[in-house]
PDB file of C-alpha atoms in Angstrom:
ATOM      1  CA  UNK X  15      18.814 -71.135 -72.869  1.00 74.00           C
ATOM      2  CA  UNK X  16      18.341 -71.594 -69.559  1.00 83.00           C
ATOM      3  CA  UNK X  17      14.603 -73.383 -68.365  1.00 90.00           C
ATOM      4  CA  UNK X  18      13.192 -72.849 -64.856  1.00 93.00           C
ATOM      5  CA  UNK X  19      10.478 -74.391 -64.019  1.00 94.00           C
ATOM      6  CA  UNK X  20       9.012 -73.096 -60.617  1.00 94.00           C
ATOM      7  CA  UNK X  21       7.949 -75.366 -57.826  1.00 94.00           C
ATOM      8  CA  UNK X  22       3.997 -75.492 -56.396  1.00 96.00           C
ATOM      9  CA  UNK X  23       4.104 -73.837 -53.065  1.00 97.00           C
ATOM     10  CA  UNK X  24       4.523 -74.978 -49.743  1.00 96.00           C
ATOM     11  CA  UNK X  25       1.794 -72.699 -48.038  1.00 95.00           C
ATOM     12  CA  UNK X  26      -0.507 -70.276 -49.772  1.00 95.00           C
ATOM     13  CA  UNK X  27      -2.479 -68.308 -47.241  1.00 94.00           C
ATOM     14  CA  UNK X  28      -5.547 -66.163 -47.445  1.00 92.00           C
ATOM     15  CA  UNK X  29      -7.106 -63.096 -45.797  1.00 87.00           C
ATOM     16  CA  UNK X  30     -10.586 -64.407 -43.897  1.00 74.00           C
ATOM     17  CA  UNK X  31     -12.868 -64.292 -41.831  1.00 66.00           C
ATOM     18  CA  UNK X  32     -12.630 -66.388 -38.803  1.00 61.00           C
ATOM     19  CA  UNK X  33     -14.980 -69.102 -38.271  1.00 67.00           C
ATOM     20  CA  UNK X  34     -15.770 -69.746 -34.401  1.00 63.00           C
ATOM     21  CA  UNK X  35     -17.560 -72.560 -32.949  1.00 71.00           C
ATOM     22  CA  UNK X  36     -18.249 -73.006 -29.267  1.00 72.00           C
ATOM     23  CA  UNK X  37     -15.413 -73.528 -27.720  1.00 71.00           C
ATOM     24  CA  UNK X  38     -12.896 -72.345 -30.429  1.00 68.00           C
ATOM     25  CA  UNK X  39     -10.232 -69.477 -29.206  1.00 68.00           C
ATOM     26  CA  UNK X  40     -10.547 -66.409 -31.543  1.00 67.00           C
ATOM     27  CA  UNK X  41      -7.471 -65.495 -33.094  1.00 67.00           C
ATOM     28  CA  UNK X  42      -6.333 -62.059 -33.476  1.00 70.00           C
ATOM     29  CA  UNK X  43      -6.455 -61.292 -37.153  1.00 72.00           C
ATOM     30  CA  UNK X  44      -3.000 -59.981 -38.501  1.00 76.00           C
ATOM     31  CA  UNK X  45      -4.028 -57.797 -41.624  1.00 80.00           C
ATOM     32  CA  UNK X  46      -6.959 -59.809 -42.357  1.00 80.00           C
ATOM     33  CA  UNK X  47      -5.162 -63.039 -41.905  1.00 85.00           C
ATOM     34  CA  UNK X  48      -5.479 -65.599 -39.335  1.00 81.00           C
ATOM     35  CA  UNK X  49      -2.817 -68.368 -40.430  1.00 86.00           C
ATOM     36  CA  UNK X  50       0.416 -66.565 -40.333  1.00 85.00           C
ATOM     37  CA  UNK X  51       1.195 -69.552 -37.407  1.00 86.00           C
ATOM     38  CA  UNK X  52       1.368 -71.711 -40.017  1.00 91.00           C
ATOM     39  CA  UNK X  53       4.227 -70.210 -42.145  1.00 93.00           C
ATOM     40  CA  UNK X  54       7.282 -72.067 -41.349  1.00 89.00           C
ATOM     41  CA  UNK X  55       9.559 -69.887 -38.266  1.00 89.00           C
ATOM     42  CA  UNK X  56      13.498 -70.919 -39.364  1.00 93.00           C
ATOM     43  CA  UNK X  57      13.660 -71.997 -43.167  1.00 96.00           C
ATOM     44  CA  UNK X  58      14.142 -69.354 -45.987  1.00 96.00           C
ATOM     45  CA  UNK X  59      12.406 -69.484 -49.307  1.00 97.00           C
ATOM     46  CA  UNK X  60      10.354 -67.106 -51.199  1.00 98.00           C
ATOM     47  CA  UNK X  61       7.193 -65.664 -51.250  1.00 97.00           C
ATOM     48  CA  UNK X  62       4.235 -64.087 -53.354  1.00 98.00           C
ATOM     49  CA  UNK X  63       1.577 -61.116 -52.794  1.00 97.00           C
ATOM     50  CA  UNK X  64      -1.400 -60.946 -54.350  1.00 96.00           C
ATOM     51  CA  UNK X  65      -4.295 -59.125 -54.876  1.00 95.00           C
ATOM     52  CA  UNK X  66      -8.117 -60.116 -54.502  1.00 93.00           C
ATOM     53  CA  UNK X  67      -7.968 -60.467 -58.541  1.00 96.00           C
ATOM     54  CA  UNK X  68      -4.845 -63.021 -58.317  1.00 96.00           C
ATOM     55  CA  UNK X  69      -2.280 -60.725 -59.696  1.00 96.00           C
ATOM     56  CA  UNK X  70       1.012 -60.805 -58.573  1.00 97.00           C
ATOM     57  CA  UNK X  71       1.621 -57.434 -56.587  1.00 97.00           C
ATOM     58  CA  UNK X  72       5.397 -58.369 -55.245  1.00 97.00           C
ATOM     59  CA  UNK X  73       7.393 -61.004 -54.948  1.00 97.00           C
ATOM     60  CA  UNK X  74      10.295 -61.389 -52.255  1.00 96.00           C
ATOM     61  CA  UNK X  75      13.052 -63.860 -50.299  1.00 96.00           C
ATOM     62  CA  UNK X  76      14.428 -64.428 -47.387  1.00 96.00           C
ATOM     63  CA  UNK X  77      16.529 -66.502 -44.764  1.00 97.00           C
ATOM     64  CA  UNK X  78      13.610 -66.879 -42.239  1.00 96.00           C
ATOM     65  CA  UNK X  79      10.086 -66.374 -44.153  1.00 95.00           C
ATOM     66  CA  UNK X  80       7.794 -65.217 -41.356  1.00 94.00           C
ATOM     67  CA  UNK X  81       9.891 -62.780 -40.415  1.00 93.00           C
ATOM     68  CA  UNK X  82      10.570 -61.066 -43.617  1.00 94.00           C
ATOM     69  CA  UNK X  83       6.967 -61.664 -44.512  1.00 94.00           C
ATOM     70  CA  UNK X  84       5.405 -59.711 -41.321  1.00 91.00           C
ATOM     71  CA  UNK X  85       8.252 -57.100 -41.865  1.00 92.00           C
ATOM     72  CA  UNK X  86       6.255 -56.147 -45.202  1.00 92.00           C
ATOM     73  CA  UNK X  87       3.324 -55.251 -43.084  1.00 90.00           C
ATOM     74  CA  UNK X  88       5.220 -53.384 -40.328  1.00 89.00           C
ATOM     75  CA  UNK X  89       8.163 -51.642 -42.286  1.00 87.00           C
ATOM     76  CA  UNK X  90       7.923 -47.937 -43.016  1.00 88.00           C
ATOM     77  CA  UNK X  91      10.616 -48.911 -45.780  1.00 86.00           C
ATOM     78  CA  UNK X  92       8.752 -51.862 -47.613  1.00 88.00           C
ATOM     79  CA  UNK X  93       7.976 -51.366 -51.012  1.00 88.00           C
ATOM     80  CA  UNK X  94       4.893 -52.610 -50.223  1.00 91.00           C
ATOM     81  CA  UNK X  95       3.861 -49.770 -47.266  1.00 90.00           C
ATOM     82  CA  UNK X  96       1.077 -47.977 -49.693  1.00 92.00           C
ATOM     83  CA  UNK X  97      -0.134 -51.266 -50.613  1.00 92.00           C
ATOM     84  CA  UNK X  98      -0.873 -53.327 -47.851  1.00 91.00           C
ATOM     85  CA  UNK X  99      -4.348 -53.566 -48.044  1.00 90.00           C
ATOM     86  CA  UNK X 100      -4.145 -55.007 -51.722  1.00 93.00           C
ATOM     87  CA  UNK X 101      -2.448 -58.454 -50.248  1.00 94.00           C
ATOM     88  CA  UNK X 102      -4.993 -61.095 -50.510  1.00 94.00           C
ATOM     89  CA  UNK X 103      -3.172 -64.314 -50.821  1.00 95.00           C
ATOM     90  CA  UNK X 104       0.020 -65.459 -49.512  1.00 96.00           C
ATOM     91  CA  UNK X 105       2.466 -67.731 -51.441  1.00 97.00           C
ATOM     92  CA  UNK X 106       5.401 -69.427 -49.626  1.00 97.00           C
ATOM     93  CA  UNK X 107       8.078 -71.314 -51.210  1.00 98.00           C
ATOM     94  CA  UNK X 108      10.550 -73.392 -48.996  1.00 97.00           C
ATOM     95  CA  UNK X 109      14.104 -72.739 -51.024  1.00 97.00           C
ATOM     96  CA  UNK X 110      17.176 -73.328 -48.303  1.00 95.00           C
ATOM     97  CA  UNK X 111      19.790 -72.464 -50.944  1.00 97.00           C
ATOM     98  CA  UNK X 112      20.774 -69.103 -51.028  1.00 97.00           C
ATOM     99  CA  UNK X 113      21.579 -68.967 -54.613  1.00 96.00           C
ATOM    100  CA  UNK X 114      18.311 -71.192 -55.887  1.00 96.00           C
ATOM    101  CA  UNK X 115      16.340 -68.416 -53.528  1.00 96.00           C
ATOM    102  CA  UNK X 116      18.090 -65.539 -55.888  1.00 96.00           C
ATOM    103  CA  UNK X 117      17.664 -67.151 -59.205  1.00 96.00           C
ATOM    104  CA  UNK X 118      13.595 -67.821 -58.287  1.00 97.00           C
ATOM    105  CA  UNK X 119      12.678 -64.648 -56.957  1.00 96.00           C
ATOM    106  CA  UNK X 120      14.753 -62.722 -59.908  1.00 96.00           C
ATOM    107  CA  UNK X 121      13.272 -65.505 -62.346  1.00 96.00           C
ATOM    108  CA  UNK X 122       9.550 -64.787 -60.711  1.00 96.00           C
ATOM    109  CA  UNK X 123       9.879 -61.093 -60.837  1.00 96.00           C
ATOM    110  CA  UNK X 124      10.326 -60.811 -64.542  1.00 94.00           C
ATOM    111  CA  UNK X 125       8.181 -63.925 -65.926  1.00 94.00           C
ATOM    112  CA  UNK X 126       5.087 -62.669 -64.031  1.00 95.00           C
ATOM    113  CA  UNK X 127       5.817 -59.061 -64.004  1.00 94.00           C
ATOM    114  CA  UNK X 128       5.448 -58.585 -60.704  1.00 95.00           C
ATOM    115  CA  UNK X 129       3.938 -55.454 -59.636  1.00 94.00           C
ATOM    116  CA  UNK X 130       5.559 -53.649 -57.199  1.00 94.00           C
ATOM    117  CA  UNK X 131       9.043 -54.877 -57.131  1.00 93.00           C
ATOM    118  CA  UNK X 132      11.679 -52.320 -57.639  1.00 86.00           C
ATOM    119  CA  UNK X 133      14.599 -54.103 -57.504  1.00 88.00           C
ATOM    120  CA  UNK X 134      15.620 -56.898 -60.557  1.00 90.00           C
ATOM    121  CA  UNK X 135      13.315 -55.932 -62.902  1.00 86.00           C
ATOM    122  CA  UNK X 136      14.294 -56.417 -66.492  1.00 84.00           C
ATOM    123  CA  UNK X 137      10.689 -55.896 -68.171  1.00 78.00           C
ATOM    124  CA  UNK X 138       9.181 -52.928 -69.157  1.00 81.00           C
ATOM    125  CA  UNK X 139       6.138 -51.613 -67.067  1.00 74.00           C
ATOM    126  CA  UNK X 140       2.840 -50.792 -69.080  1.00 69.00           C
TER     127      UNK X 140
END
């Protein structure tokens, strides 16, 4: 048997309110969230959705994460179009491999029964 044990995240994000003090430049909230700057512009890894309750809505990869990410809200074609304004919280793995990048987001999919994923899923929805 093979054991995976996934890594903590690099980033987790959350949709917020901004904060202003005097002085502060207000930053134009992108669905509900104000950090997207912060998600790293040129590695690949993986990432998690979730929902205000903390359950895992979808779970995806990609060669450059902000891009993918911001693709989810903008795509007419992303499984996650109808379900946009479920996404709460923001997980993002830094995985440069290719293949380690495959085996997590497959591995995640199934072990936490990820919502709306289509694709790789070898568990049966309730």
């Amino acid at each position: 048997m093979i054991k995976i044990e996934m890594p903590k995240p690099d980033l987790v994000i959350r949709q917020r309110e901004q904060v202003l003090k005097q002085g502060d430049v207000e930053i134009t909230p992108y669905f509900g969230f104000i950090d997207f700057h912060k998600i790293t512009r040129d590695k690949g890894g993986i990432f998690f959705f979730y929902n205000e309750k903390n359950e895992l809505l979808f779970v995806g990869k990609a060669r450059k994460i902000r891009q993918r990410i911001k693709k989810h809200f903008e795509d007419n074609v992303s499984p996650m179009k109808n379900h946009r304004d479920e996404i709460h919280k923001i997980e993002v793995y830094e995985i440069e491999d290719p293949m380690e990048r495959e085996i997590y987001e497959t591995y995640a999919i199934n072990q936490f029964q990820a919502k709306y994923n289509i694709d790789k899923v070898f568990f049966e929805r309730q």
